[in-house]
Amino acid sequence: MKTDEVISEIEKVIRGKRAVITMTLATLLAGGHVLLEDIPGVGKTTLAVALSRALGLEYSRVQFTPDVVPGDLLGFTYYDQKSGEFIFREGSIYTNLFLADEINRTSPKTQSALLEVMEERNATVEGKTRKLPAPFFVIATENPYGSSGTQKLPESQMDRFMTCMSMGYPDHTSEVEVLRNDARSKIESVNPILSAEEIIEIQRTVNQIHTDQSVYDYIVALSEATRQDERLSLGLSPRGSIALYKVSCALAYMSERDYVTPLDINAAWMRVASHRVRISARGRSLGLTSDDVLDQIIKSVPVPKVGQ
């Protein structure tokens, strides 16, 4: 399957992170965006570049700093003295794969400029709306909150990311391989496996994956459990339920199935839900984290028997 080939190409430069690569690709095929939360230097940018090459996508990167303004992303109109006309200059987001590097180092105003483009795939500048290229996919990275110069992303921004994950440190063997074969020097070895047109067609196929009624009920039951649990102060939103469903469909496609099973939902659960919920004072008093509560919820909600 071509998605397996894409993963293998990316693994030429990202060692020992197959689960992260798989979930990132699944998010793209589901039509969503990814937030990578981690310390600098673990391969977040390399993953984005390798993914763009393996998928044959146009790639753009912006290093988010306090002086980045919305016009840098969305574009702006200026008066050209030679032609005597107003000309629109496109910003960085007019691409297929946009890397927002260290997104939590820029101002809230600039962060909010991404809300429309991530949700609608449009950019409105000075009253005129322009379509973004298809497919359009955002990978944002952020350093742990509390690091120097960072500020917490608002919940409205967090909810726009379909999945959130951490690269983490490589294991011993993988880090030895990184030292022996510096990933940066091998990025050129990543070959395109898919094209933009093929990705769009796969996204259409993912949208047609069969889902049994009991699976829909299972997803909603999980979401309701997060809203009713006193150990959480913020539960999964309806947008979160939709994200869980879409990622599960993409995982089913990548497993060469035309139907969703609870196993797909379980595989997507933590990646979709962890950044959308908040631990309550009661949960903290019990010494729990939001991930602890989510893990208990996924184990407690009855699992339907569908295609397992």
Short mmCIF file of C-alpha atoms in Angstrom, two decimals:
data_model
loop_
_atom_site.label_atom_id
_atom_site.label_comp_id
_atom_site.label_asym_id
_atom_site.label_seq_id
_atom_site.Cartn_x
_atom_site.Cartn_y
_atom_site.Cartn_z
CA MET A 1 0.00 0.00 0.00
CA LYS A 2 1.30 3.46 -0.87
CA THR A 3 0.77 4.84 2.63
CA ASP A 4 3.15 2.15 3.92
CA GLU A 5 5.69 3.28 1.33
CA VAL A 6 5.29 6.89 2.51
CA ILE A 7 5.98 5.84 6.10
CA SER A 8 9.05 3.86 5.00
CA GLU A 9 10.43 6.87 3.13
CA ILE A 10 10.02 9.12 6.17
CA GLU A 11 11.70 6.51 8.36
CA LYS A 12 14.87 7.06 6.35
CA VAL A 13 15.36 10.24 8.38
CA ILE A 14 13.06 9.81 11.41
CA ARG A 15 14.16 6.77 13.38
CA GLY A 16 12.06 4.82 15.87
CA LYS A 17 8.94 7.02 15.58
CA ARG A 18 6.65 4.92 13.38
CA ALA A 19 3.59 5.56 15.58
CA VAL A 20 4.04 9.35 15.35
CA ILE A 21 4.61 9.20 11.58
CA THR A 22 1.54 6.99 11.10
CA MET A 23 -0.71 9.27 13.14
CA THR A 24 0.59 12.38 11.36
CA LEU A 25 -0.16 10.81 7.98
CA ALA A 26 -3.58 9.63 9.19
CA THR A 27 -4.41 13.17 10.30
CA LEU A 28 -3.53 14.56 6.88
CA LEU A 29 -5.64 11.91 5.12
CA ALA A 30 -8.50 12.76 7.50
CA GLY A 31 -8.27 16.42 6.43
CA GLY A 32 -6.99 17.70 9.77
CA HIS A 33 -3.95 19.42 11.29
CA VAL A 34 -1.28 18.27 13.76
CA LEU A 35 0.20 19.93 16.83
CA LEU A 36 3.59 18.58 17.97
CA GLU A 37 4.37 19.48 21.58
CA ASP A 38 7.96 18.80 22.53
CA ILE A 39 11.34 20.20 23.42
CA PRO A 40 13.60 21.51 20.61
CA GLY A 41 15.86 19.12 18.75
CA VAL A 42 13.84 15.89 18.61
CA GLY A 43 12.98 15.98 14.89
CA LYS A 44 9.70 17.91 14.57
CA THR A 45 10.88 20.08 11.67
CA THR A 46 12.61 17.14 9.99
CA LEU A 47 9.33 15.19 10.14
CA ALA A 48 7.47 18.02 8.38
CA VAL A 49 10.09 18.37 5.62
CA ALA A 50 10.31 14.59 5.08
CA LEU A 51 6.51 14.32 4.94
CA SER A 52 6.26 17.08 2.32
CA ARG A 53 8.87 15.33 0.16
CA ALA A 54 7.30 11.87 0.49
CA LEU A 55 3.89 13.29 -0.45
CA GLY A 56 5.14 15.52 -3.25
CA LEU A 57 3.68 18.63 -1.63
CA GLU A 58 4.70 22.27 -1.76
CA TYR A 59 6.13 23.20 1.62
CA SER A 60 6.44 26.46 3.56
CA ARG A 61 7.83 27.16 7.03
CA VAL A 62 7.52 30.17 9.32
CA GLN A 63 9.52 30.54 12.52
CA PHE A 64 6.99 32.13 14.86
CA THR A 65 8.49 34.96 16.89
CA PRO A 66 6.87 37.95 18.64
CA ASP A 67 7.42 40.18 15.59
CA VAL A 68 5.55 37.93 13.11
CA VAL A 69 2.31 39.67 12.07
CA PRO A 70 -0.86 38.30 10.39
CA GLY A 71 0.17 39.84 7.06
CA ASP A 72 3.25 37.61 7.00
CA LEU A 73 0.92 34.62 6.94
CA LEU A 74 -2.16 35.80 5.05
CA GLY A 75 -0.57 38.28 2.65
CA PHE A 76 -1.15 41.98 2.07
CA THR A 77 -1.92 44.53 -0.64
CA TYR A 78 0.59 47.20 -1.58
CA TYR A 79 0.71 50.01 -4.12
CA ASP A 80 3.16 49.44 -6.96
CA GLN A 81 4.46 52.79 -8.18
CA LYS A 82 5.71 51.42 -11.51
CA SER A 83 2.37 49.97 -12.59
CA GLY A 84 0.21 52.42 -10.65
CA GLU A 85 -1.86 49.53 -9.34
CA PHE A 86 -2.52 47.82 -6.03
CA ILE A 87 -0.98 44.34 -5.98
CA PHE A 88 -1.66 41.48 -3.60
CA ARG A 89 1.38 39.65 -2.27
CA GLU A 90 0.63 36.16 -0.95
CA GLY A 91 1.71 35.20 2.54
CA SER A 92 3.34 31.98 3.64
CA ILE A 93 0.16 29.96 4.07
CA TYR A 94 -0.51 29.67 0.32
CA THR A 95 1.05 26.23 0.14
CA ASN A 96 0.14 22.56 0.69
CA LEU A 97 2.04 21.83 3.89
CA PHE A 98 2.57 24.76 6.24
CA LEU A 99 4.92 24.38 9.20
CA ALA A 100 4.16 26.83 12.01
CA ASP A 101 7.35 26.41 14.00
CA GLU A 102 7.16 27.28 17.73
CA ILE A 103 3.65 28.66 17.32
CA ASN A 104 3.36 29.56 21.01
CA ARG A 105 6.14 32.16 20.77
CA THR A 106 4.12 34.61 18.68
CA SER A 107 1.32 37.00 19.63
CA PRO A 108 -2.31 35.89 20.10
CA LYS A 109 -3.30 38.13 17.17
CA THR A 110 -0.99 36.24 14.82
CA GLN A 111 -2.10 32.88 16.22
CA SER A 112 -5.73 33.82 15.61
CA ALA A 113 -4.92 34.54 11.95
CA LEU A 114 -4.62 30.79 11.49
CA LEU A 115 -8.13 30.01 12.77
CA GLU A 116 -9.95 30.69 9.50
CA VAL A 117 -7.35 29.06 7.26
CA MET A 118 -7.29 25.88 9.37
CA GLU A 119 -11.07 25.56 9.54
CA GLU A 120 -12.25 26.92 6.18
CA ARG A 121 -9.15 26.58 3.95
CA ASN A 122 -9.72 30.24 3.06
CA ALA A 123 -7.80 33.42 3.81
CA THR A 124 -9.68 36.72 4.07
CA VAL A 125 -7.54 39.81 3.59
CA GLU A 126 -9.02 43.31 3.39
CA GLY A 127 -12.51 41.91 2.79
CA LYS A 128 -11.52 39.54 -0.03
CA THR A 129 -11.53 35.78 0.51
CA ARG A 130 -9.01 33.60 -1.31
CA LYS A 131 -8.94 29.83 -1.52
CA LEU A 132 -5.86 27.96 -0.32
CA PRO A 133 -4.24 25.22 -2.41
CA ALA A 134 -5.55 21.68 -1.95
CA PRO A 135 -4.62 19.69 -0.03
CA PHE A 136 -3.80 22.09 2.79
CA PHE A 137 -2.22 20.77 5.97
CA VAL A 138 -0.75 22.53 9.02
CA ILE A 139 1.90 21.04 11.27
CA ALA A 140 2.48 23.32 14.23
CA THR A 141 5.18 22.81 16.82
CA GLU A 142 5.30 24.28 20.28
CA ASN A 143 7.77 24.11 23.12
CA PRO A 144 6.44 23.04 26.53
CA TYR A 145 4.36 25.80 28.13
CA GLY A 146 6.52 27.64 30.65
CA SER A 147 9.62 27.58 28.44
CA SER A 148 11.24 30.97 27.96
CA GLY A 149 9.19 33.26 25.70
CA THR A 150 6.17 30.98 25.34
CA GLN A 151 2.50 31.60 26.00
CA LYS A 152 -0.35 29.14 26.23
CA LEU A 153 -2.46 28.59 23.11
CA PRO A 154 -6.15 29.45 23.61
CA GLU A 155 -8.63 26.55 23.66
CA SER A 156 -10.20 27.75 20.39
CA GLN A 157 -6.81 27.35 18.71
CA MET A 158 -6.07 23.99 20.32
CA ASP A 159 -9.43 22.64 19.18
CA ARG A 160 -8.53 23.36 15.54
CA PHE A 161 -5.79 20.72 15.69
CA MET A 162 -7.23 17.31 14.92
CA THR A 163 -4.43 15.51 16.76
CA CYS A 164 -1.71 16.42 19.22
CA MET A 165 1.34 14.33 20.03
CA SER A 166 4.89 14.38 21.25
CA MET A 167 7.91 13.10 19.34
CA GLY A 168 9.81 12.21 22.52
CA TYR A 169 13.45 11.20 22.77
CA PRO A 170 14.61 8.39 20.46
CA ASP A 171 15.52 5.04 21.95
CA HIS A 172 19.20 4.10 22.24
CA THR A 173 19.43 2.21 18.94
CA SER A 174 17.60 4.92 16.99
CA GLU A 175 19.81 7.68 18.40
CA VAL A 176 22.93 5.74 17.46
CA GLU A 177 21.56 5.54 13.90
CA VAL A 178 20.96 9.30 13.94
CA LEU A 179 24.58 9.87 14.96
CA ARG A 180 25.88 7.51 12.29
CA ASN A 181 23.65 8.91 9.54
CA ASP A 182 22.83 12.54 10.26
CA ALA A 183 19.15 12.94 9.23
CA ARG A 184 19.71 16.43 7.84
CA SER A 185 22.23 15.12 5.33
CA LYS A 186 19.82 12.39 4.17
CA ILE A 187 16.63 14.43 3.72
CA GLU A 188 17.33 14.56 -0.02
CA SER A 189 17.04 10.76 -0.11
CA VAL A 190 13.30 10.92 0.68
CA ASN A 191 11.46 10.25 -2.59
CA PRO A 192 7.93 11.33 -3.52
CA ILE A 193 5.48 8.43 -3.29
CA LEU A 194 2.19 10.28 -3.69
CA SER A 195 1.08 13.45 -5.46
CA ALA A 196 -1.30 16.18 -4.37
CA GLU A 197 -3.97 14.77 -6.69
CA GLU A 198 -3.60 11.27 -5.22
CA ILE A 199 -3.86 12.63 -1.68
CA ILE A 200 -7.10 14.44 -2.54
CA GLU A 201 -8.50 11.19 -3.98
CA ILE A 202 -7.48 9.26 -0.85
CA GLN A 203 -9.16 11.90 1.32
CA ARG A 204 -12.37 11.36 -0.67
CA THR A 205 -12.07 7.60 -0.11
CA VAL A 206 -11.53 8.10 3.62
CA ASN A 207 -14.74 10.15 3.75
CA GLN A 208 -16.63 7.16 2.33
CA ILE A 209 -15.38 4.58 4.86
CA HIS A 210 -18.34 2.57 6.21
CA THR A 211 -19.24 3.15 9.84
CA ASP A 212 -21.72 1.03 11.79
CA GLN A 213 -24.30 2.79 13.93
CA SER A 214 -22.82 1.19 17.04
CA VAL A 215 -19.47 2.83 16.26
CA TYR A 216 -21.11 6.26 16.07
CA ASP A 217 -22.75 5.54 19.44
CA TYR A 218 -19.39 4.45 20.87
CA ILE A 219 -17.69 7.70 19.83
CA VAL A 220 -20.49 9.80 21.35
CA ALA A 221 -20.46 7.70 24.53
CA LEU A 222 -16.73 8.37 24.95
CA SER A 223 -17.24 12.11 24.40
CA GLU A 224 -20.14 12.22 26.86
CA ALA A 225 -18.04 10.40 29.45
CA THR A 226 -15.43 13.18 29.34
CA ARG A 227 -18.15 15.82 29.85
CA GLN A 228 -19.73 14.02 32.78
CA ASP A 229 -16.53 13.09 34.64
CA GLU A 230 -15.98 15.34 37.67
CA ARG A 231 -12.24 14.84 37.35
CA LEU A 232 -12.30 16.90 34.13
CA SER A 233 -13.31 20.55 33.98
CA LEU A 234 -13.52 20.56 30.18
CA GLY A 235 -14.71 17.61 28.11
CA LEU A 236 -14.54 16.70 24.46
CA SER A 237 -16.44 19.09 22.17
CA PRO A 238 -18.57 17.99 19.20
CA ARG A 239 -15.64 19.06 17.00
CA GLY A 240 -13.54 16.63 19.02
CA SER A 241 -16.04 13.82 18.35
CA ILE A 242 -15.87 14.56 14.62
CA ALA A 243 -12.06 14.55 14.76
CA LEU A 244 -12.06 11.18 16.52
CA TYR A 245 -14.35 9.76 13.83
CA LYS A 246 -12.32 11.14 10.91
CA VAL A 247 -8.95 9.95 12.22
CA SER A 248 -10.45 6.52 12.89
CA CYS A 249 -11.63 6.38 9.26
CA ALA A 250 -8.13 7.26 8.05
CA LEU A 251 -6.58 4.55 10.24
CA ALA A 252 -9.08 2.05 8.84
CA TYR A 253 -8.05 3.02 5.30
CA MET A 254 -4.36 2.66 6.16
CA SER A 255 -5.14 -0.81 7.53
CA GLU A 256 -6.73 -1.66 4.14
CA ARG A 257 -10.25 -1.87 5.53
CA ASP A 258 -13.37 -0.14 4.22
CA TYR A 259 -15.01 0.01 7.65
CA VAL A 260 -14.17 1.45 11.08
CA THR A 261 -13.69 -0.73 14.15
CA PRO A 262 -13.37 0.20 17.84
CA LEU A 263 -9.67 -0.63 17.51
CA ASP A 264 -9.28 2.37 15.18
CA ILE A 265 -11.06 4.58 17.72
CA ASN A 266 -8.88 3.31 20.56
CA ALA A 267 -5.73 3.99 18.51
CA ALA A 268 -6.83 7.59 17.84
CA TRP A 269 -8.32 8.32 21.28
CA MET A 270 -5.40 9.84 23.19
CA ARG A 271 -4.03 11.74 20.19
CA VAL A 272 -7.42 13.36 19.53
CA ALA A 273 -8.64 13.92 23.10
CA SER A 274 -5.62 14.78 25.24
CA HIS A 275 -5.26 18.43 24.14
CA ARG A 276 -9.00 19.10 24.25
CA VAL A 277 -9.78 18.22 27.87
CA ARG A 278 -8.68 19.85 31.12
CA ILE A 279 -8.13 18.27 34.51
CA SER A 280 -10.33 19.67 37.29
CA ALA A 281 -9.36 20.61 40.83
CA ARG A 282 -10.85 17.32 41.97
CA GLY A 283 -8.74 15.40 39.49
CA ARG A 284 -5.59 17.19 40.60
CA SER A 285 -6.42 16.49 44.26
CA LEU A 286 -6.48 12.80 43.37
CA GLY A 287 -3.02 13.09 41.84
CA LEU A 288 -4.30 12.43 38.31
CA THR A 289 -3.49 13.96 34.95
CA SER A 290 -5.96 14.40 32.12
CA ASP A 291 -4.27 11.49 30.32
CA ASP A 292 -4.88 9.27 33.36
CA VAL A 293 -8.60 10.09 33.27
CA LEU A 294 -8.83 9.57 29.51
CA ASP A 295 -7.14 6.19 29.85
CA GLN A 296 -9.66 5.15 32.50
CA ILE A 297 -12.58 6.36 30.35
CA ILE A 298 -11.53 4.40 27.27
CA LYS A 299 -11.27 1.28 29.46
CA SER A 300 -14.64 1.80 31.14
CA VAL A 301 -16.96 2.58 28.21
CA PRO A 302 -18.46 -0.64 26.76
CA VAL A 303 -16.91 -1.57 23.40
CA PRO A 304 -19.27 -2.63 20.59
CA LYS A 305 -18.47 -5.80 18.63
CA VAL A 306 -17.91 -4.60 15.07
CA GLY A 307 -15.62 -6.35 12.62
CA GLN A 308 -13.11 -7.34 15.29
#
